[in-house]
Tab-separated table of C-alpha atoms in Angstrom:
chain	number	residue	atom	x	y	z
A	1	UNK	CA	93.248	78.215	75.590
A	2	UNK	CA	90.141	80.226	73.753
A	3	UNK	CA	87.982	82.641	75.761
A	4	UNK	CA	85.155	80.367	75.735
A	5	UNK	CA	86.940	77.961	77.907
A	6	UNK	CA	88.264	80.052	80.171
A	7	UNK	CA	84.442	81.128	80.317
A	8	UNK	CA	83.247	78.116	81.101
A	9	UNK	CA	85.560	77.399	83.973
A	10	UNK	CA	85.767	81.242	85.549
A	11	UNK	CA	82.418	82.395	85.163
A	12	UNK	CA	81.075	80.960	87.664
A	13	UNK	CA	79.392	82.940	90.410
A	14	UNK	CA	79.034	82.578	93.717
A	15	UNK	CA	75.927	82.199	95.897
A	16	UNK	CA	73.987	85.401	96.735
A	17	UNK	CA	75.390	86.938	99.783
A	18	UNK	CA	78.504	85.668	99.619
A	19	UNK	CA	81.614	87.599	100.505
A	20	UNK	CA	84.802	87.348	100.511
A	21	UNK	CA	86.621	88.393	104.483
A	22	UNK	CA	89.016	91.163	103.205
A	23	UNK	CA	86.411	93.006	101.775
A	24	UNK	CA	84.621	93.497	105.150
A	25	UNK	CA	85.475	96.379	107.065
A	26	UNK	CA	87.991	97.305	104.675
A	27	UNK	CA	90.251	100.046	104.373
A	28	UNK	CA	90.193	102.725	101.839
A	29	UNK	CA	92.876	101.542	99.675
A	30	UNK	CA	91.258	98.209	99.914
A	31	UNK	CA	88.296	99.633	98.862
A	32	UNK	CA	90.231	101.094	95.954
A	33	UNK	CA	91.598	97.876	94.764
A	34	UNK	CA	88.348	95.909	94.711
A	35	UNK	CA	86.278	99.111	93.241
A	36	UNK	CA	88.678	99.216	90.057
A	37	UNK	CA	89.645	95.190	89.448
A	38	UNK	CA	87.085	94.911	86.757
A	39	UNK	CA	87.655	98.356	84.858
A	40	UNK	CA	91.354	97.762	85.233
A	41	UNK	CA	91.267	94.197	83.298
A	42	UNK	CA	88.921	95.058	81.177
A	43	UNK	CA	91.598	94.170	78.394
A	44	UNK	CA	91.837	90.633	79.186
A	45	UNK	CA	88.100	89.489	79.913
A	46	UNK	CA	86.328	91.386	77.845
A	47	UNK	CA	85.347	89.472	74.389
A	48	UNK	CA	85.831	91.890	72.288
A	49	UNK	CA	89.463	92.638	73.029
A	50	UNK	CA	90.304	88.654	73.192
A	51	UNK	CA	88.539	88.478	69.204
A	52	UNK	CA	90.610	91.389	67.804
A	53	UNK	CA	93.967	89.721	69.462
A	54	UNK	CA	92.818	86.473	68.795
A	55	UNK	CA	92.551	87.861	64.970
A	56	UNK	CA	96.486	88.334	65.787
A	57	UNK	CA	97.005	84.817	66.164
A	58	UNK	CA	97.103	84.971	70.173
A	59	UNK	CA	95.176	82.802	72.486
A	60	UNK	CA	93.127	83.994	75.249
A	61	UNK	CA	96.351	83.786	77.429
A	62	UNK	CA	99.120	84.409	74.950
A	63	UNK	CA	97.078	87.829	74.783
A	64	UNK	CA	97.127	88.037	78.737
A	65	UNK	CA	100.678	87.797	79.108
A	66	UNK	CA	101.889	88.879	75.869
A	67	UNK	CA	100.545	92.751	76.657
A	68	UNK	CA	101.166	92.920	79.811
A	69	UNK	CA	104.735	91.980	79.380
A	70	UNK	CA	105.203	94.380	76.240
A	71	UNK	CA	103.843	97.511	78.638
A	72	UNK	CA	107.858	96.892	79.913
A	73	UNK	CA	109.435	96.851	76.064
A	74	UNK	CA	110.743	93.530	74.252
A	75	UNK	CA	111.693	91.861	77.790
A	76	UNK	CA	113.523	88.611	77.637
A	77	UNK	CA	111.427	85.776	79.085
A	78	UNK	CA	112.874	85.227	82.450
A	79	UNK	CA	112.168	89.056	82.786
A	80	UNK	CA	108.601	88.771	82.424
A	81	UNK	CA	108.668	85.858	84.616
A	82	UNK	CA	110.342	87.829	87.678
A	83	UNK	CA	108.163	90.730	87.068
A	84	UNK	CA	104.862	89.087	87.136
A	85	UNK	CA	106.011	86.714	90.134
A	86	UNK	CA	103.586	84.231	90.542
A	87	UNK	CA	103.023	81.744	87.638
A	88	UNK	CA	104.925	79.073	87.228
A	89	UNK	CA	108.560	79.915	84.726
A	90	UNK	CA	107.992	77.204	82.260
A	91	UNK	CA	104.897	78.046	80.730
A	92	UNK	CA	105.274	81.779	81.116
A	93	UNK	CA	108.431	81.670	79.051
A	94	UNK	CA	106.840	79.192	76.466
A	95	UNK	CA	103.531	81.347	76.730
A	96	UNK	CA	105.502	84.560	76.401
A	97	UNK	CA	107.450	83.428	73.616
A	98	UNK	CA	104.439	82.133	71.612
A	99	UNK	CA	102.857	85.596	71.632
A	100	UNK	CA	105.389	87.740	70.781
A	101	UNK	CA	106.413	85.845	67.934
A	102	UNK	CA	102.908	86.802	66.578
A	103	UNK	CA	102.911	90.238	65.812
A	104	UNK	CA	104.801	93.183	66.805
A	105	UNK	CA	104.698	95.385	70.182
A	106	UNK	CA	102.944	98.342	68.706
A	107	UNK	CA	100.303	96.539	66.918
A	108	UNK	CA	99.698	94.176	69.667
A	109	UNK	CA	99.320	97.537	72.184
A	110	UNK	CA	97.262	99.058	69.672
A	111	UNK	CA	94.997	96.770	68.950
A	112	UNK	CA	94.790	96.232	73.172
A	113	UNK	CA	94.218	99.864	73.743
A	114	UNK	CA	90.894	100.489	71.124
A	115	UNK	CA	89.352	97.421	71.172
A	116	UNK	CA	88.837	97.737	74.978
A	117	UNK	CA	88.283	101.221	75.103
A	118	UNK	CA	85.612	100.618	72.770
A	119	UNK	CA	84.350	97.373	74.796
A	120	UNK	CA	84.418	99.880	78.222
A	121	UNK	CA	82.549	102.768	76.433
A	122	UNK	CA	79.516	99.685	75.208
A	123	UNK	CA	79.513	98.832	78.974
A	124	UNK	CA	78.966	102.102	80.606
A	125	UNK	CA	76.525	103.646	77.572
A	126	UNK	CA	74.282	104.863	80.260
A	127	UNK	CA	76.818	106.279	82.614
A	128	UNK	CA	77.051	110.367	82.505
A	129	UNK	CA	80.239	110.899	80.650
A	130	UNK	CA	80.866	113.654	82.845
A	131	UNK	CA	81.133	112.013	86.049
A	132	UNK	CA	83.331	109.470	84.466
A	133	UNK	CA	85.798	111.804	83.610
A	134	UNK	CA	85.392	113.559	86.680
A	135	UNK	CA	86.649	110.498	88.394
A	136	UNK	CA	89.020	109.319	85.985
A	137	UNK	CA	90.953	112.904	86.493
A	138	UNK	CA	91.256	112.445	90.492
A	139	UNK	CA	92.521	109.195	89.784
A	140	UNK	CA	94.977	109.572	86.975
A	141	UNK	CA	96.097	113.013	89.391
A	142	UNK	CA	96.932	110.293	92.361
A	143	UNK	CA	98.478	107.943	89.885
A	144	UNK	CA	100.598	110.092	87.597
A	145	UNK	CA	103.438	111.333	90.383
A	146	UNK	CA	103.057	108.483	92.161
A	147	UNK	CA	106.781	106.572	92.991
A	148	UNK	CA	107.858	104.169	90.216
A	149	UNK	CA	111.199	102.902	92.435
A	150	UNK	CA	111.069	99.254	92.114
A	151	UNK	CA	107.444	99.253	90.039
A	152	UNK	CA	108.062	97.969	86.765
A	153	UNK	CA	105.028	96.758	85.318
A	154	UNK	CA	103.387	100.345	86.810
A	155	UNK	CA	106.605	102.846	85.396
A	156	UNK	CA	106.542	100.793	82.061
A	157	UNK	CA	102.700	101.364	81.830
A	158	UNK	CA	103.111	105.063	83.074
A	159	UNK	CA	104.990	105.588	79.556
A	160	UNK	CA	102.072	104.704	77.329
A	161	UNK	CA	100.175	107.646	76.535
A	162	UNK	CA	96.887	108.480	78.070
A	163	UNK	CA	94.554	107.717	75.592
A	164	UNK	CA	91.602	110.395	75.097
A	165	UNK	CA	88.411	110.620	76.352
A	166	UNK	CA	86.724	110.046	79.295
A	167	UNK	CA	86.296	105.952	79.177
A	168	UNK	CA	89.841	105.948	78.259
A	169	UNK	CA	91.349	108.038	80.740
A	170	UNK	CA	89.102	106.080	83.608
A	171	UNK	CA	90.712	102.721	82.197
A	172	UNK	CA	94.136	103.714	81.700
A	173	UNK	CA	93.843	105.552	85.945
A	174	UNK	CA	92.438	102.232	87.033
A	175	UNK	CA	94.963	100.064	85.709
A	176	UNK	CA	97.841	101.909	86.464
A	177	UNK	CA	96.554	101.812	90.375
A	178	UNK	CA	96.152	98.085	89.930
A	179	UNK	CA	100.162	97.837	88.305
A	180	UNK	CA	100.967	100.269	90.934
A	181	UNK	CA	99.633	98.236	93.966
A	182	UNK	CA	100.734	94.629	92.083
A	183	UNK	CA	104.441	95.414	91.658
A	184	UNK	CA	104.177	96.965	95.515
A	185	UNK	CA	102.586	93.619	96.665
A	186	UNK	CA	105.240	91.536	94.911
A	187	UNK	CA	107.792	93.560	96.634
A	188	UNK	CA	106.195	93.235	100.426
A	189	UNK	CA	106.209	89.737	99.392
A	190	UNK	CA	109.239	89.307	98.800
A	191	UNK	CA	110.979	90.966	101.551
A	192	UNK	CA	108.554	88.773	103.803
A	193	UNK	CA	110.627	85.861	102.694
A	194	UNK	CA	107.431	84.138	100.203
A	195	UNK	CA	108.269	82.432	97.311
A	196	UNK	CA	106.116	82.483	94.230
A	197	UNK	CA	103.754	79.417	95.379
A	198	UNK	CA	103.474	81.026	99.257
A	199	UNK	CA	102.098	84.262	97.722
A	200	UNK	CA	99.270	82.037	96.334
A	201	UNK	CA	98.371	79.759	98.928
A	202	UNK	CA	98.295	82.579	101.145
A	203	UNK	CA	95.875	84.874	99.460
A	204	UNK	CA	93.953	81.744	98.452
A	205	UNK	CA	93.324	80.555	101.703
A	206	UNK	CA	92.913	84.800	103.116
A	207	UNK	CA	90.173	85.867	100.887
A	208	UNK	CA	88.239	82.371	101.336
A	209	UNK	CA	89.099	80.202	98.259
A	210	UNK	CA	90.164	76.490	98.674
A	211	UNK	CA	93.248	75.549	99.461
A	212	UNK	CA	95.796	74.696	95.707
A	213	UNK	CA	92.928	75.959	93.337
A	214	UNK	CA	94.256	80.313	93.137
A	215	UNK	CA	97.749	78.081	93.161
A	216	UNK	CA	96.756	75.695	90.389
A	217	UNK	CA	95.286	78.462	87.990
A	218	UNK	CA	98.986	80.198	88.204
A	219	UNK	CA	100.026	76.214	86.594
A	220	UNK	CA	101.984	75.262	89.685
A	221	UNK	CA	102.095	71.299	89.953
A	222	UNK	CA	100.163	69.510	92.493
A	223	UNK	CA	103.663	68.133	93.968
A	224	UNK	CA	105.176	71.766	94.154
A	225	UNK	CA	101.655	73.447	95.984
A	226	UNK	CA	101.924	70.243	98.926
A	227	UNK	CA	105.518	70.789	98.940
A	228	UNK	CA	105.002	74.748	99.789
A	229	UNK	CA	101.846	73.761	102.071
A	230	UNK	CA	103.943	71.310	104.020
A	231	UNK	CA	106.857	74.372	104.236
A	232	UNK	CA	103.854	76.702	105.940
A	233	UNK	CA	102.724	74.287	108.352
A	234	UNK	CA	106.522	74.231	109.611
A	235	UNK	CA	105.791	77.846	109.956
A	236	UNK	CA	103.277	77.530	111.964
A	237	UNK	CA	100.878	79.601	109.217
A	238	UNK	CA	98.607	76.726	108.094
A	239	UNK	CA	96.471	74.702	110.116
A	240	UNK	CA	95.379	71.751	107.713
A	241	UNK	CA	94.169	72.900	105.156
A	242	UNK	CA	93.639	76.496	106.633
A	243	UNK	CA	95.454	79.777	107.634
A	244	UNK	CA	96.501	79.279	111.284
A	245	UNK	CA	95.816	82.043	113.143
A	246	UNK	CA	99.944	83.436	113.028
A	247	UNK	CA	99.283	82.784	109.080
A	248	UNK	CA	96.347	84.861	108.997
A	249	UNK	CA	98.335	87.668	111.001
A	250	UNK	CA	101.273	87.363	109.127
A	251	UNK	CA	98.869	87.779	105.596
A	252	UNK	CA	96.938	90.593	107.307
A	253	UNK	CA	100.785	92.729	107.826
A	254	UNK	CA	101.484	92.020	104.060
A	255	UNK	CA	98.220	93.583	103.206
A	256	UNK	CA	98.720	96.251	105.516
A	257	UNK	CA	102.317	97.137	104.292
A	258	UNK	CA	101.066	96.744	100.902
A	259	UNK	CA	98.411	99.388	101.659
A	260	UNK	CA	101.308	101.768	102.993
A	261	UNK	CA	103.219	101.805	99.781
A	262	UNK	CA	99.792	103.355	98.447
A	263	UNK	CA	99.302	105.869	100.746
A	264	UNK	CA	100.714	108.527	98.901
A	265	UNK	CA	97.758	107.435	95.802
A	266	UNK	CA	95.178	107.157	98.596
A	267	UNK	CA	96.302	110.289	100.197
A	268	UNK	CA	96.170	111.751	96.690
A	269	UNK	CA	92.140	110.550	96.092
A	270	UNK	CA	90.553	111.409	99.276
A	271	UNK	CA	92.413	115.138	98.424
A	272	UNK	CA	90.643	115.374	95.549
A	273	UNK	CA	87.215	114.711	96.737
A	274	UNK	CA	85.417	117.651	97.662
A	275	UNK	CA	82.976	117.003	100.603
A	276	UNK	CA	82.447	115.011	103.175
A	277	UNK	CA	80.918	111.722	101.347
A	278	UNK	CA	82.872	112.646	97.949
A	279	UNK	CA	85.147	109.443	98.920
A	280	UNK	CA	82.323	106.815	99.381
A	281	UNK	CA	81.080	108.311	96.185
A	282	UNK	CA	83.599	107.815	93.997
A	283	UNK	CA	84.639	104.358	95.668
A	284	UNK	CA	80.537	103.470	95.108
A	285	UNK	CA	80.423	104.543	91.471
A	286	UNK	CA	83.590	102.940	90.454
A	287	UNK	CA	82.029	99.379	92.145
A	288	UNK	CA	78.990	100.151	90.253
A	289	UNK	CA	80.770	100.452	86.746
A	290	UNK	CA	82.867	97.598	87.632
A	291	UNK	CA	79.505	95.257	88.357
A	292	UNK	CA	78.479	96.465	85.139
A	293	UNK	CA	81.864	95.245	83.644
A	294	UNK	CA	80.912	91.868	85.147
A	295	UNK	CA	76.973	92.155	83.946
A	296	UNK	CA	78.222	92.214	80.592
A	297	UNK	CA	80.366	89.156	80.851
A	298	UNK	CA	83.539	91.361	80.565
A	299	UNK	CA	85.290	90.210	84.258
A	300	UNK	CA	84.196	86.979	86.473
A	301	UNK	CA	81.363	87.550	88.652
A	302	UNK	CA	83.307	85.269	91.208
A	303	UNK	CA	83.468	87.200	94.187
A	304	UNK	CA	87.131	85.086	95.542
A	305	UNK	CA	88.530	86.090	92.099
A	306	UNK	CA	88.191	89.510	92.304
A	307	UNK	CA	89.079	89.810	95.498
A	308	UNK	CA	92.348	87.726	95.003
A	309	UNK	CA	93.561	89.805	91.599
């Protein structure tokens, strides 16, 4: 899988006006989430990061889940499987496998670390370098104590150093919110009694995609997604082909509790803005850099997607 194709079959926008529900009305930490998703993958959609892997040898996804799983070490397979939670074993373990038998862990997080630095820095050439490191520092401030207990992807990335500079320091921040609130999801998930494929339909079917497509792109079979739809219609949560209204309540509490095991990062942010519409500005600027992450073809300018992370 090359970046082209994924291109060709991600990049496609949605019609003007368009939103997706969770983002209406939304709380702060949702705010937060959808304000940084571009910035914080800028490593995996951005082309220049995908040609200096794929000069590794690694595909566009090999390179996807071939860094993220080294930010925890040299796991085993299964490992990375159970961490990241919601693509199918099979060809996360063969996926895995293939990258890391590529080149090794410091190279790979090397290469991952300038190459989209450098990509970040060409996308926000005409943003005052000041206020991005003005922001960058109230976020990596919220981020750096923040509770690591049962957080791996997030405590493994906490132990890569900060790299310098002001683009830098805003991508490493934004990422480590998005591990941080990822690993905490997983867990509220979990404890809700979801398995992998649940998660999916759920969140598919909450911020407004189709029903099996979020599902499909994670490589779960057809058979296995009907199998897991038929399971939530015993619930009671699906209607059809649609969240019933006990499933939309049920997926509203996981985002809620999900947005409690943030609060101390939230808390964190709001302390460090100074005046009464500091907040709102620093939520607004970091959506602004992140639509210029998506202007320059660098994160998919479908609205579903980047609401669904």
């Amino acid at each position: 899988m090359n970046r082209a194709e994924v291109i060709a079959t991600a990049f496609v926008p949605t019609l003007p006006g368009v939103v997706s529900p969770p983002t209406q009305d939304a709380s702060t930490a949702r705010r937060l989430r959808d304000a940084i998703e571009p910035i914080a993958m800028h490593s995996v959609w951005c082309e220049a990061t995908s040609s200096r892997l794929g000069a590794l040898g690694l595909d566009f996804f090999e390179s996807y889940v071939t860094c993220r799983a080294s930010l925890l070490g040299e796991p085993e397979p299964r490992v990375v499987v159970a961490t990241f939670a919601v693509f199918e074993p099979t060809v996360i373990c063969a996926v895995y496998e293939a990258g890391r038998s590529k080149c090794d862990r410091a190279e790979l997080l090397a290469a991952r670390d300038e190459s989209t630095i450098a990509s970040l820095a060409a996308a926000l050439t005409d943003v005052d370098t000041e206020r991005i490191g003005a922001v960058a520092d109230v976020l990596l401030d919220a981020v750096v104590s923040a509770d690591g207990t049962g957080r791996p992807l997030f405590s493994g990335l906490r132990e890569q150093p900060v790299p310098p500079g002001a683009i830098g320091r805003l991508w490493r921040a934004c990422e480590l919110i998005r591990e941080h609130r990822g690993d905490s999801h997983v867990a509220v998930c979990v404890a809700a009694g979801l398995s992998p494929v649940a998660m999916n339909v759920l969140t598919e079917l909450w911020v407004g995609m189709p029903i099996a497509t979020y599902s499909g792109s994670r490589f779960w079979s057809a058979p296995t997604i009907a199998a897991t739809c038929e399971d939530l219609r015993s619930r009671g949560w699906l209607d059809g082909d649609q969240l019933s209204e006990a499933g939309r309540a049920m997926r509203d509490q996981i985002e809620a509790a999900t947005n409690e095991l943030q609060a101390s990062i939230i808390n964190s942010v709001v302390a460090g803005c100074v005046g009464e519409s500091a907040v709102d500005e620093l939520l607004n600027d970091l959506a602004d850099w992140s639509q210029q992450c998506i202007d320059t073809n660098a994160f998919p300018p479908d609205v579903f997607k980047r609401a669904a992370g």
